[in-house]
Amino acid sequence: MAIIKVENVKYKYPDTDKLVLNDMTFDVEQGEFIGLIGKNTAGKSTLCFALAGLVPHFFKGAYGGKVLVNGLEVRQHEIGEISPHVGLVFENPFSQMTGSKYTVYEEIAFGLENMGIDREIIVNRIEESLELLDITEIKDKNPFDLSGGQMQRVAIASVIALKPSILILDEPTSQLDPQGTEEVFKVIENLTKEGITIIMAEHKIDKMAGYTDRILLIHEGKLIDFDTPAKLFSREDLQDYGIIAPAVTRISQSLGIQNKENGLYPVTLKELSREMGDKR
Amino acid sequence: MSTMTLYVEKNSILHNTAPLTKVLYVMVSIAITYLIPEIAFVLSVAIITLLLLILGKVFRKIVPILGLSIILILSIIIVQGFFHPQNQTILFSIGFVTFYKEGLSYAALLTLRVMNMIMSFGILILTTKHDELVEAMIKKGLSPKIGYVLLSVLQLIPQMRTTMAKITDAQRSRGMETEGSLLVRMKAFFPLIGPVVLNSINITRERAIALEVRGFSSNQKRSFLNISKEYRYQTAIQVILWLTLAAAIVWRILTWLS
Amino acid sequence: MNSIEVTNLSFSYTPEIDVLKGIHLKLDGETTAIVGQNGAGKSTFVKLLKGLLRPTEGEILLNGKNTKDYTVASLAKEIGLVFQNPNDQIFKNTVIGEVMFGPLNIGQDEQKAKEKSIEALEKVHLEKYLETNPYDLSLSERKLIAIASILSMDPNIVIFDEPTMGQDYAGKETLKEIIFELRNQGKLVLCILHDMDFAAEVFERTIVFNQGKVLIEGPSRDIFAQKEILEQAYLEQPYVAQIADELGLKGSYATDEDLLRALKEE
């Protein structure tokens, strides 16, 4: 059964007349890693907010259609009821620090305490998240003494510790260096093995191609396509939506290298090398 | 970066007293100075509080605050000394200014009460970790939201300082002078304050979102990472404090009746 | 020709920990990317160039001027720095007012400041928003306003701190145009980047920072061909170079065209 069901969702922010989400419908299966792409102002962040229940509960505005997460209809439940199921990490790490905790360790505990989880489990979860994000070294530092990159890891760890069944990430690696980004993608991919469903908005197309199961392309509030990276990036009209295909795909297209079985262009190095190997 | 904490890390009997016991002490010691308006009594309460501060090894920290309050105290003395409605007995005169006994003793009473109040809050704040205090209060039924506000206010200043440093850099980079004459610094006011205000509005909204998705509005009973410290003899001390308060109330009722 | 000369530059906030140590660099006309791990000292380095921080040791010469002898404000004509977060600077209620703030500070008259500002806004394609409140625009548009507000001061040296962060394809294309144009005007452009593809494609030269030191520097092509050294600095090769490597091609590749040419020759 689908863990996320979005049915004909329409939404506009208060005091505006443009639909930021314009009749979107799609399903996500449990344990999938979904990439969310589109140009800036396409509606990616708003969609993330809608899945976490912030739209319409926090932002208000005109709302139509249905979003179901883990069987809960978002509109009918308060954010407090939705938050144990859906975790959200967004771009700016500075504003994701609570400001009421004095160490990274305590910062990660914040959500767990709110949810009334037993102390022993809290400690385990914190240790686990610190290790996953490789931030054990800074566990006693004040969150506001950290660099942007470190803070971003703490923000991710704080949400992962809550073990939500759905994790939504809106540009979570913007301040990380290349290896840091790679590590975060690996951590997230591993979470899907535990059955956690991931939705991640990112501009780093080449990374998305390698890690995601399916990619959701949106443009001006509309869902344009929702398919495997290979199919989606093989589209000829990506530029119309402000997207450029991954380097591997661009090169393959120019050279006419396609997968013989399905006619799609490779999206990862491995696929390219396999096709090239066959050719040579 | 330092947080705005007043807590002084030391090892003393007061540091090893439960936060709520100290809260109770603040309440009782203030209440009884109002219930029993006798100078000798209020003086002895103030002296006990003073001794406790010394016992807590934090007396020196309170001196500047007491110093500041002297201005307040002086004005009490002057106003009460002149204008107390029951002024009858002339104590002494300096030139054309006459001091009355009633006014001065009332002023002394007020002064002692204020000093006692400052010192007893001093005991609480200087010898208690504030997150421990707030958590103890939440466990006693304080709303976690109010608790959050109390704790986050203390981090506001260091956060603002970080933002301010970034803004100053950005504006200096655009050729704005920030050092020099008063006029120069006044001209720098809006370019510096504008982004601070706009930034904090922005951050407040985003932070509200971040808190929400981490279960801030959850109706679940909270759990706590930090284990409450075990304190000994707390019930005994608290009982004594409650009894003191009760005794003061009884004294008050009896004086009314007689 | 504009130049930056850095000799034996060291910097530390506290005596125990050096943020930067013993940096020697000479930059002239070429556009230069600065890459490195989080915390490698890149931002500290550009703040030193800009005069916002003072060297603990060593000297920085901007077109022959020693930064020690000037205040930050008086260096503003020489060197411009675009910060990461535009919200840290925007305070006027119109876009044009915001962009004119810098030029007016450095002594341009109203007329010239306005001219220069409109010119700068045209470069970032925001000229239609002159009277709009910057906070009615999106964050990525505000980033472009921050860039325009430095370009309008017409400094000889322009530094960007992570300009590609959060930008989509169109935003990056705009950035590319701006950098090429500055280059053509003879300006010296420096840019801190986490985006290796952008660095390899757009910049002639690359400096790799690692733990407060310059690990290696040289023409971008050569730098990005060295997989091991990049990994040592916790970086990655650009994708084009990764593809070349995977396919067993020798040589250095920075753009799609480079790679395609080589593959077609095979």
PDB file of N, CA, C and O in Angstrom, chain C residues 144-193:
ATOM      1  N   LEU C 144      20.937  37.429  -6.135  1.00  0.00           N
ATOM      2  CA  LEU C 144      21.379  38.187  -7.302  1.00  0.00           C
ATOM      3  C   LEU C 144      21.429  39.683  -6.997  1.00  0.00           C
ATOM      4  O   LEU C 144      22.290  40.399  -7.496  1.00  0.00           O
ATOM      5  N   ILE C 145      20.527  40.155  -6.139  1.00  0.00           N
ATOM      6  CA  ILE C 145      20.555  41.566  -5.734  1.00  0.00           C
ATOM      7  C   ILE C 145      21.858  41.851  -4.979  1.00  0.00           C
ATOM      8  O   ILE C 145      22.517  42.872  -5.185  1.00  0.00           O
ATOM      9  N   ALA C 146      22.230  40.917  -4.098  1.00  0.00           N
ATOM     10  CA  ALA C 146      23.470  41.090  -3.344  1.00  0.00           C
ATOM     11  C   ALA C 146      24.669  41.170  -4.293  1.00  0.00           C
ATOM     12  O   ALA C 146      25.590  41.966  -4.092  1.00  0.00           O
ATOM     13  N   ILE C 147      24.627  40.364  -5.361  1.00  0.00           N
ATOM     14  CA  ILE C 147      25.716  40.431  -6.343  1.00  0.00           C
ATOM     15  C   ILE C 147      25.711  41.789  -7.033  1.00  0.00           C
ATOM     16  O   ILE C 147      26.739  42.451  -7.137  1.00  0.00           O
ATOM     17  N   ALA C 148      24.522  42.220  -7.457  1.00  0.00           N
ATOM     18  CA  ALA C 148      24.415  43.518  -8.139  1.00  0.00           C
ATOM     19  C   ALA C 148      24.905  44.645  -7.243  1.00  0.00           C
ATOM     20  O   ALA C 148      25.522  45.603  -7.710  1.00  0.00           O
ATOM     21  N   SER C 149      24.662  44.534  -5.941  1.00  0.00           N
ATOM     22  CA  SER C 149      25.031  45.629  -5.048  1.00  0.00           C
ATOM     23  C   SER C 149      26.549  45.730  -4.883  1.00  0.00           C
ATOM     24  O   SER C 149      27.051  46.750  -4.428  1.00  0.00           O
ATOM     25  N   ILE C 150      27.264  44.690  -5.234  1.00  0.00           N
ATOM     26  CA  ILE C 150      28.732  44.779  -5.268  1.00  0.00           C
ATOM     27  C   ILE C 150      29.200  45.222  -6.644  1.00  0.00           C
ATOM     28  O   ILE C 150      30.057  46.106  -6.775  1.00  0.00           O
ATOM     29  N   LEU C 151      28.593  44.668  -7.704  1.00  0.00           N
ATOM     30  CA  LEU C 151      28.991  45.042  -9.067  1.00  0.00           C
ATOM     31  C   LEU C 151      28.822  46.547  -9.305  1.00  0.00           C
ATOM     32  O   LEU C 151      29.606  47.167 -10.005  1.00  0.00           O
ATOM     33  N   SER C 152      27.773  47.122  -8.680  1.00  0.00           N
ATOM     34  CA  SER C 152      27.498  48.545  -8.911  1.00  0.00           C
ATOM     35  C   SER C 152      28.618  49.434  -8.371  1.00  0.00           C
ATOM     36  O   SER C 152      28.756  50.577  -8.765  1.00  0.00           O
ATOM     37  N   MET C 153      29.436  48.907  -7.461  1.00  0.00           N
ATOM     38  CA  MET C 153      30.553  49.694  -6.928  1.00  0.00           C
ATOM     39  C   MET C 153      31.763  49.610  -7.839  1.00  0.00           C
ATOM     40  O   MET C 153      32.771  50.282  -7.616  1.00  0.00           O
ATOM     41  N   ASP C 154      31.669  48.744  -8.851  1.00  0.00           N
ATOM     42  CA  ASP C 154      32.694  48.618  -9.874  1.00  0.00           C
ATOM     43  C   ASP C 154      34.096  48.357  -9.303  1.00  0.00           C
ATOM     44  O   ASP C 154      35.054  49.026  -9.695  1.00  0.00           O
ATOM     45  N   PRO C 155      34.240  47.404  -8.389  1.00  0.00           N
ATOM     46  CA  PRO C 155      35.573  47.139  -7.831  1.00  0.00           C
ATOM     47  C   PRO C 155      36.444  46.408  -8.851  1.00  0.00           C
ATOM     48  O   PRO C 155      35.932  45.756  -9.760  1.00  0.00           O
ATOM     49  N   ASN C 156      37.753  46.539  -8.692  1.00  0.00           N
ATOM     50  CA  ASN C 156      38.667  45.891  -9.630  1.00  0.00           C
ATOM     51  C   ASN C 156      38.789  44.392  -9.375  1.00  0.00           C
ATOM     52  O   ASN C 156      39.107  43.624 -10.256  1.00  0.00           O
ATOM     53  N   ILE C 157      38.595  44.040  -8.108  1.00  0.00           N
ATOM     54  CA  ILE C 157      38.670  42.629  -7.744  1.00  0.00           C
ATOM     55  C   ILE C 157      37.313  42.230  -7.170  1.00  0.00           C
ATOM     56  O   ILE C 157      36.783  42.933  -6.311  1.00  0.00           O
ATOM     57  N   VAL C 158      36.734  41.131  -7.664  1.00  0.00           N
ATOM     58  CA  VAL C 158      35.423  40.708  -7.165  1.00  0.00           C
ATOM     59  C   VAL C 158      35.535  39.286  -6.605  1.00  0.00           C
ATOM     60  O   VAL C 158      36.043  38.384  -7.279  1.00  0.00           O
ATOM     61  N   ILE C 159      35.076  39.113  -5.360  1.00  0.00           N
ATOM     62  CA  ILE C 159      35.106  37.787  -4.751  1.00  0.00           C
ATOM     63  C   ILE C 159      33.672  37.336  -4.467  1.00  0.00           C
ATOM     64  O   ILE C 159      32.863  38.106  -3.954  1.00  0.00           O
ATOM     65  N   PHE C 160      33.370  36.091  -4.784  1.00  0.00           N
ATOM     66  CA  PHE C 160      32.063  35.519  -4.457  1.00  0.00           C
ATOM     67  C   PHE C 160      32.255  34.400  -3.449  1.00  0.00           C
ATOM     68  O   PHE C 160      33.146  33.567  -3.603  1.00  0.00           O
ATOM     69  N   ASP C 161      31.413  34.361  -2.413  1.00  0.00           N
ATOM     70  CA  ASP C 161      31.473  33.265  -1.453  1.00  0.00           C
ATOM     71  C   ASP C 161      30.277  32.335  -1.717  1.00  0.00           C
ATOM     72  O   ASP C 161      29.137  32.697  -1.438  1.00  0.00           O
ATOM     73  N   GLU C 162      30.555  31.188  -2.304  1.00  0.00           N
ATOM     74  CA  GLU C 162      29.519  30.173  -2.583  1.00  0.00           C
ATOM     75  C   GLU C 162      28.302  30.718  -3.319  1.00  0.00           C
ATOM     76  O   GLU C 162      27.170  30.589  -2.832  1.00  0.00           O
ATOM     77  N   PRO C 163      28.504  31.318  -4.473  1.00  0.00           N
ATOM     78  CA  PRO C 163      27.344  31.917  -5.157  1.00  0.00           C
ATOM     79  C   PRO C 163      26.379  30.889  -5.734  1.00  0.00           C
ATOM     80  O   PRO C 163      25.220  31.192  -5.964  1.00  0.00           O
ATOM     81  N   THR C 164      26.837  29.655  -5.955  1.00  0.00           N
ATOM     82  CA  THR C 164      25.947  28.674  -6.591  1.00  0.00           C
ATOM     83  C   THR C 164      25.006  28.005  -5.598  1.00  0.00           C
ATOM     84  O   THR C 164      24.080  27.313  -5.988  1.00  0.00           O
ATOM     85  N   MET C 165      25.244  28.233  -4.302  1.00  0.00           N
ATOM     86  CA  MET C 165      24.419  27.575  -3.291  1.00  0.00           C
ATOM     87  C   MET C 165      22.939  27.910  -3.493  1.00  0.00           C
ATOM     88  O   MET C 165      22.552  29.074  -3.537  1.00  0.00           O
ATOM     89  N   GLY C 166      22.120  26.885  -3.637  1.00  0.00           N
ATOM     90  CA  GLY C 166      20.679  27.087  -3.787  1.00  0.00           C
ATOM     91  C   GLY C 166      20.244  27.631  -5.142  1.00  0.00           C
ATOM     92  O   GLY C 166      19.079  27.918  -5.345  1.00  0.00           O
ATOM     93  N   GLN C 167      21.200  27.804  -6.082  1.00  0.00           N
ATOM     94  CA  GLN C 167      20.799  28.312  -7.406  1.00  0.00           C
ATOM     95  C   GLN C 167      20.421  27.146  -8.312  1.00  0.00           C
ATOM     96  O   GLN C 167      21.052  26.095  -8.283  1.00  0.00           O
ATOM     97  N   ASP C 168      19.405  27.360  -9.137  1.00  0.00           N
ATOM     98  CA  ASP C 168      19.056  26.333 -10.109  1.00  0.00           C
ATOM     99  C   ASP C 168      19.863  26.559 -11.385  1.00  0.00           C
ATOM    100  O   ASP C 168      20.736  27.419 -11.448  1.00  0.00           O
ATOM    101  N   TYR C 169      19.545  25.770 -12.399  1.00  0.00           N
ATOM    102  CA  TYR C 169      20.301  25.822 -13.653  1.00  0.00           C
ATOM    103  C   TYR C 169      20.342  27.242 -14.228  1.00  0.00           C
ATOM    104  O   TYR C 169      21.410  27.755 -14.566  1.00  0.00           O
ATOM    105  N   ALA C 170      19.190  27.902 -14.254  1.00  0.00           N
ATOM    106  CA  ALA C 170      19.131  29.250 -14.821  1.00  0.00           C
ATOM    107  C   ALA C 170      19.985  30.214 -14.006  1.00  0.00           C
ATOM    108  O   ALA C 170      20.703  31.052 -14.563  1.00  0.00           O
ATOM    109  N   GLY C 171      19.923  30.085 -12.688  1.00  0.00           N
ATOM    110  CA  GLY C 171      20.712  30.950 -11.816  1.00  0.00           C
ATOM    111  C   GLY C 171      22.201  30.770 -12.071  1.00  0.00           C
ATOM    112  O   GLY C 171      22.962  31.745 -12.114  1.00  0.00           O
ATOM    113  N   LYS C 172      22.614  29.512 -12.246  1.00  0.00           N
ATOM    114  CA  LYS C 172      24.030  29.251 -12.503  1.00  0.00           C
ATOM    115  C   LYS C 172      24.470  29.810 -13.844  1.00  0.00           C
ATOM    116  O   LYS C 172      25.589  30.297 -13.989  1.00  0.00           O
ATOM    117  N   GLU C 173      23.578  29.729 -14.845  1.00  0.00           N
ATOM    118  CA  GLU C 173      23.906  30.292 -16.156  1.00  0.00           C
ATOM    119  C   GLU C 173      24.121  31.798 -16.045  1.00  0.00           C
ATOM    120  O   GLU C 173      25.049  32.348 -16.633  1.00  0.00           O
ATOM    121  N   THR C 174      23.244  32.469 -15.265  1.00  0.00           N
ATOM    122  CA  THR C 174      23.384  33.910 -15.070  1.00  0.00           C
ATOM    123  C   THR C 174      24.742  34.221 -14.428  1.00  0.00           C
ATOM    124  O   THR C 174      25.455  35.130 -14.852  1.00  0.00           O
ATOM    125  N   LEU C 175      25.088  33.432 -13.415  1.00  0.00           N
ATOM    126  CA  LEU C 175      26.369  33.623 -12.736  1.00  0.00           C
ATOM    127  C   LEU C 175      27.537  33.493 -13.703  1.00  0.00           C
ATOM    128  O   LEU C 175      28.480  34.283 -13.677  1.00  0.00           O
ATOM    129  N   LYS C 176      27.441  32.464 -14.525  1.00  0.00           N
ATOM    130  CA  LYS C 176      28.492  32.210 -15.517  1.00  0.00           C
ATOM    131  C   LYS C 176      28.691  33.450 -16.392  1.00  0.00           C
ATOM    132  O   LYS C 176      29.815  33.915 -16.585  1.00  0.00           O
ATOM    133  N   GLU C 177      27.572  33.985 -16.895  1.00  0.00           N
ATOM    134  CA  GLU C 177      27.648  35.180 -17.750  1.00  0.00           C
ATOM    135  C   GLU C 177      28.350  36.317 -17.024  1.00  0.00           C
ATOM    136  O   GLU C 177      29.200  36.999 -17.585  1.00  0.00           O
ATOM    137  N   ILE C 178      27.957  36.522 -15.746  1.00  0.00           N
ATOM    138  CA  ILE C 178      28.519  37.637 -14.980  1.00  0.00           C
ATOM    139  C   ILE C 178      30.034  37.464 -14.846  1.00  0.00           C
ATOM    140  O   ILE C 178      30.802  38.399 -15.052  1.00  0.00           O
ATOM    141  N   ILE C 179      30.443  36.249 -14.526  1.00  0.00           N
ATOM    142  CA  ILE C 179      31.868  36.006 -14.318  1.00  0.00           C
ATOM    143  C   ILE C 179      32.652  36.219 -15.617  1.00  0.00           C
ATOM    144  O   ILE C 179      33.699  36.875 -15.615  1.00  0.00           O
ATOM    145  N   PHE C 180      32.111  35.697 -16.723  1.00  0.00           N
ATOM    146  CA  PHE C 180      32.806  35.895 -18.002  1.00  0.00           C
ATOM    147  C   PHE C 180      32.891  37.375 -18.353  1.00  0.00           C
ATOM    148  O   PHE C 180      33.902  37.855 -18.845  1.00  0.00           O
ATOM    149  N   GLU C 181      31.808  38.103 -18.068  1.00  0.00           N
ATOM    150  CA  GLU C 181      31.823  39.521 -18.413  1.00  0.00           C
ATOM    151  C   GLU C 181      32.839  40.289 -17.574  1.00  0.00           C
ATOM    152  O   GLU C 181      33.569  41.130 -18.082  1.00  0.00           O
ATOM    153  N   LEU C 182      32.886  39.976 -16.293  1.00  0.00           N
ATOM    154  CA  LEU C 182      33.864  40.637 -15.421  1.00  0.00           C
ATOM    155  C   LEU C 182      35.273  40.357 -15.937  1.00  0.00           C
ATOM    156  O   LEU C 182      36.141  41.229 -15.959  1.00  0.00           O
ATOM    157  N   ARG C 183      35.489  39.122 -16.332  1.00  0.00           N
ATOM    158  CA  ARG C 183      36.783  38.705 -16.870  1.00  0.00           C
ATOM    159  C   ARG C 183      37.135  39.544 -18.093  1.00  0.00           C
ATOM    160  O   ARG C 183      38.243  40.048 -18.228  1.00  0.00           O
ATOM    161  N   ASN C 184      36.136  39.715 -18.977  1.00  0.00           N
ATOM    162  CA  ASN C 184      36.385  40.483 -20.191  1.00  0.00           C
ATOM    163  C   ASN C 184      36.663  41.948 -19.916  1.00  0.00           C
ATOM    164  O   ASN C 184      37.319  42.630 -20.681  1.00  0.00           O
ATOM    165  N   GLN C 185      36.129  42.445 -18.806  1.00  0.00           N
ATOM    166  CA  GLN C 185      36.397  43.845 -18.441  1.00  0.00           C
ATOM    167  C   GLN C 185      37.747  43.977 -17.759  1.00  0.00           C
ATOM    168  O   GLN C 185      38.118  45.051 -17.311  1.00  0.00           O
ATOM    169  N   GLY C 186      38.470  42.870 -17.619  1.00  0.00           N
ATOM    170  CA  GLY C 186      39.795  42.918 -17.017  1.00  0.00           C
ATOM    171  C   GLY C 186      39.778  42.853 -15.508  1.00  0.00           C
ATOM    172  O   GLY C 186      40.778  43.139 -14.853  1.00  0.00           O
ATOM    173  N   LYS C 187      38.659  42.477 -14.917  1.00  0.00           N
ATOM    174  CA  LYS C 187      38.600  42.377 -13.453  1.00  0.00           C
ATOM    175  C   LYS C 187      39.182  41.045 -13.021  1.00  0.00           C
ATOM    176  O   LYS C 187      39.173  40.068 -13.780  1.00  0.00           O
ATOM    177  N   LEU C 188      39.605  41.012 -11.783  1.00  0.00           N
ATOM    178  CA  LEU C 188      40.082  39.760 -11.214  1.00  0.00           C
ATOM    179  C   LEU C 188      38.932  39.133 -10.431  1.00  0.00           C
ATOM    180  O   LEU C 188      38.375  39.760  -9.535  1.00  0.00           O
ATOM    181  N   VAL C 189      38.556  37.905 -10.788  1.00  0.00           N
ATOM    182  CA  VAL C 189      37.417  37.258 -10.132  1.00  0.00           C
ATOM    183  C   VAL C 189      37.881  36.053  -9.326  1.00  0.00           C
ATOM    184  O   VAL C 189      38.588  35.184  -9.828  1.00  0.00           O
ATOM    185  N   LEU C 190      37.475  36.012  -8.052  1.00  0.00           N
ATOM    186  CA  LEU C 190      37.753  34.871  -7.175  1.00  0.00           C
ATOM    187  C   LEU C 190      36.428  34.315  -6.679  1.00  0.00           C
ATOM    188  O   LEU C 190      35.501  35.087  -6.443  1.00  0.00           O
ATOM    189  N   CYS C 191      36.381  33.014  -6.477  1.00  0.00           N
ATOM    190  CA  CYS C 191      35.097  32.447  -6.107  1.00  0.00           C
ATOM    191  C   CYS C 191      35.272  31.197  -5.256  1.00  0.00           C
ATOM    192  O   CYS C 191      35.920  30.244  -5.665  1.00  0.00           O
ATOM    193  N   ILE C 192      34.694  31.220  -4.049  1.00  0.00           N
ATOM    194  CA  ILE C 192      34.688  30.023  -3.214  1.00  0.00           C
ATOM    195  C   ILE C 192      33.579  29.107  -3.718  1.00  0.00           C
ATOM    196  O   ILE C 192      32.462  29.568  -3.949  1.00  0.00           O
ATOM    197  N   LEU C 193      33.868  27.833  -3.891  1.00  0.00           N
ATOM    198  CA  LEU C 193      32.868  26.927  -4.456  1.00  0.00           C
ATOM    199  C   LEU C 193      32.893  25.542  -3.827  1.00  0.00           C
ATOM    200  O   LEU C 193      33.956  25.030  -3.483  1.00  0.00           O
TER     201      LEU C 193
END
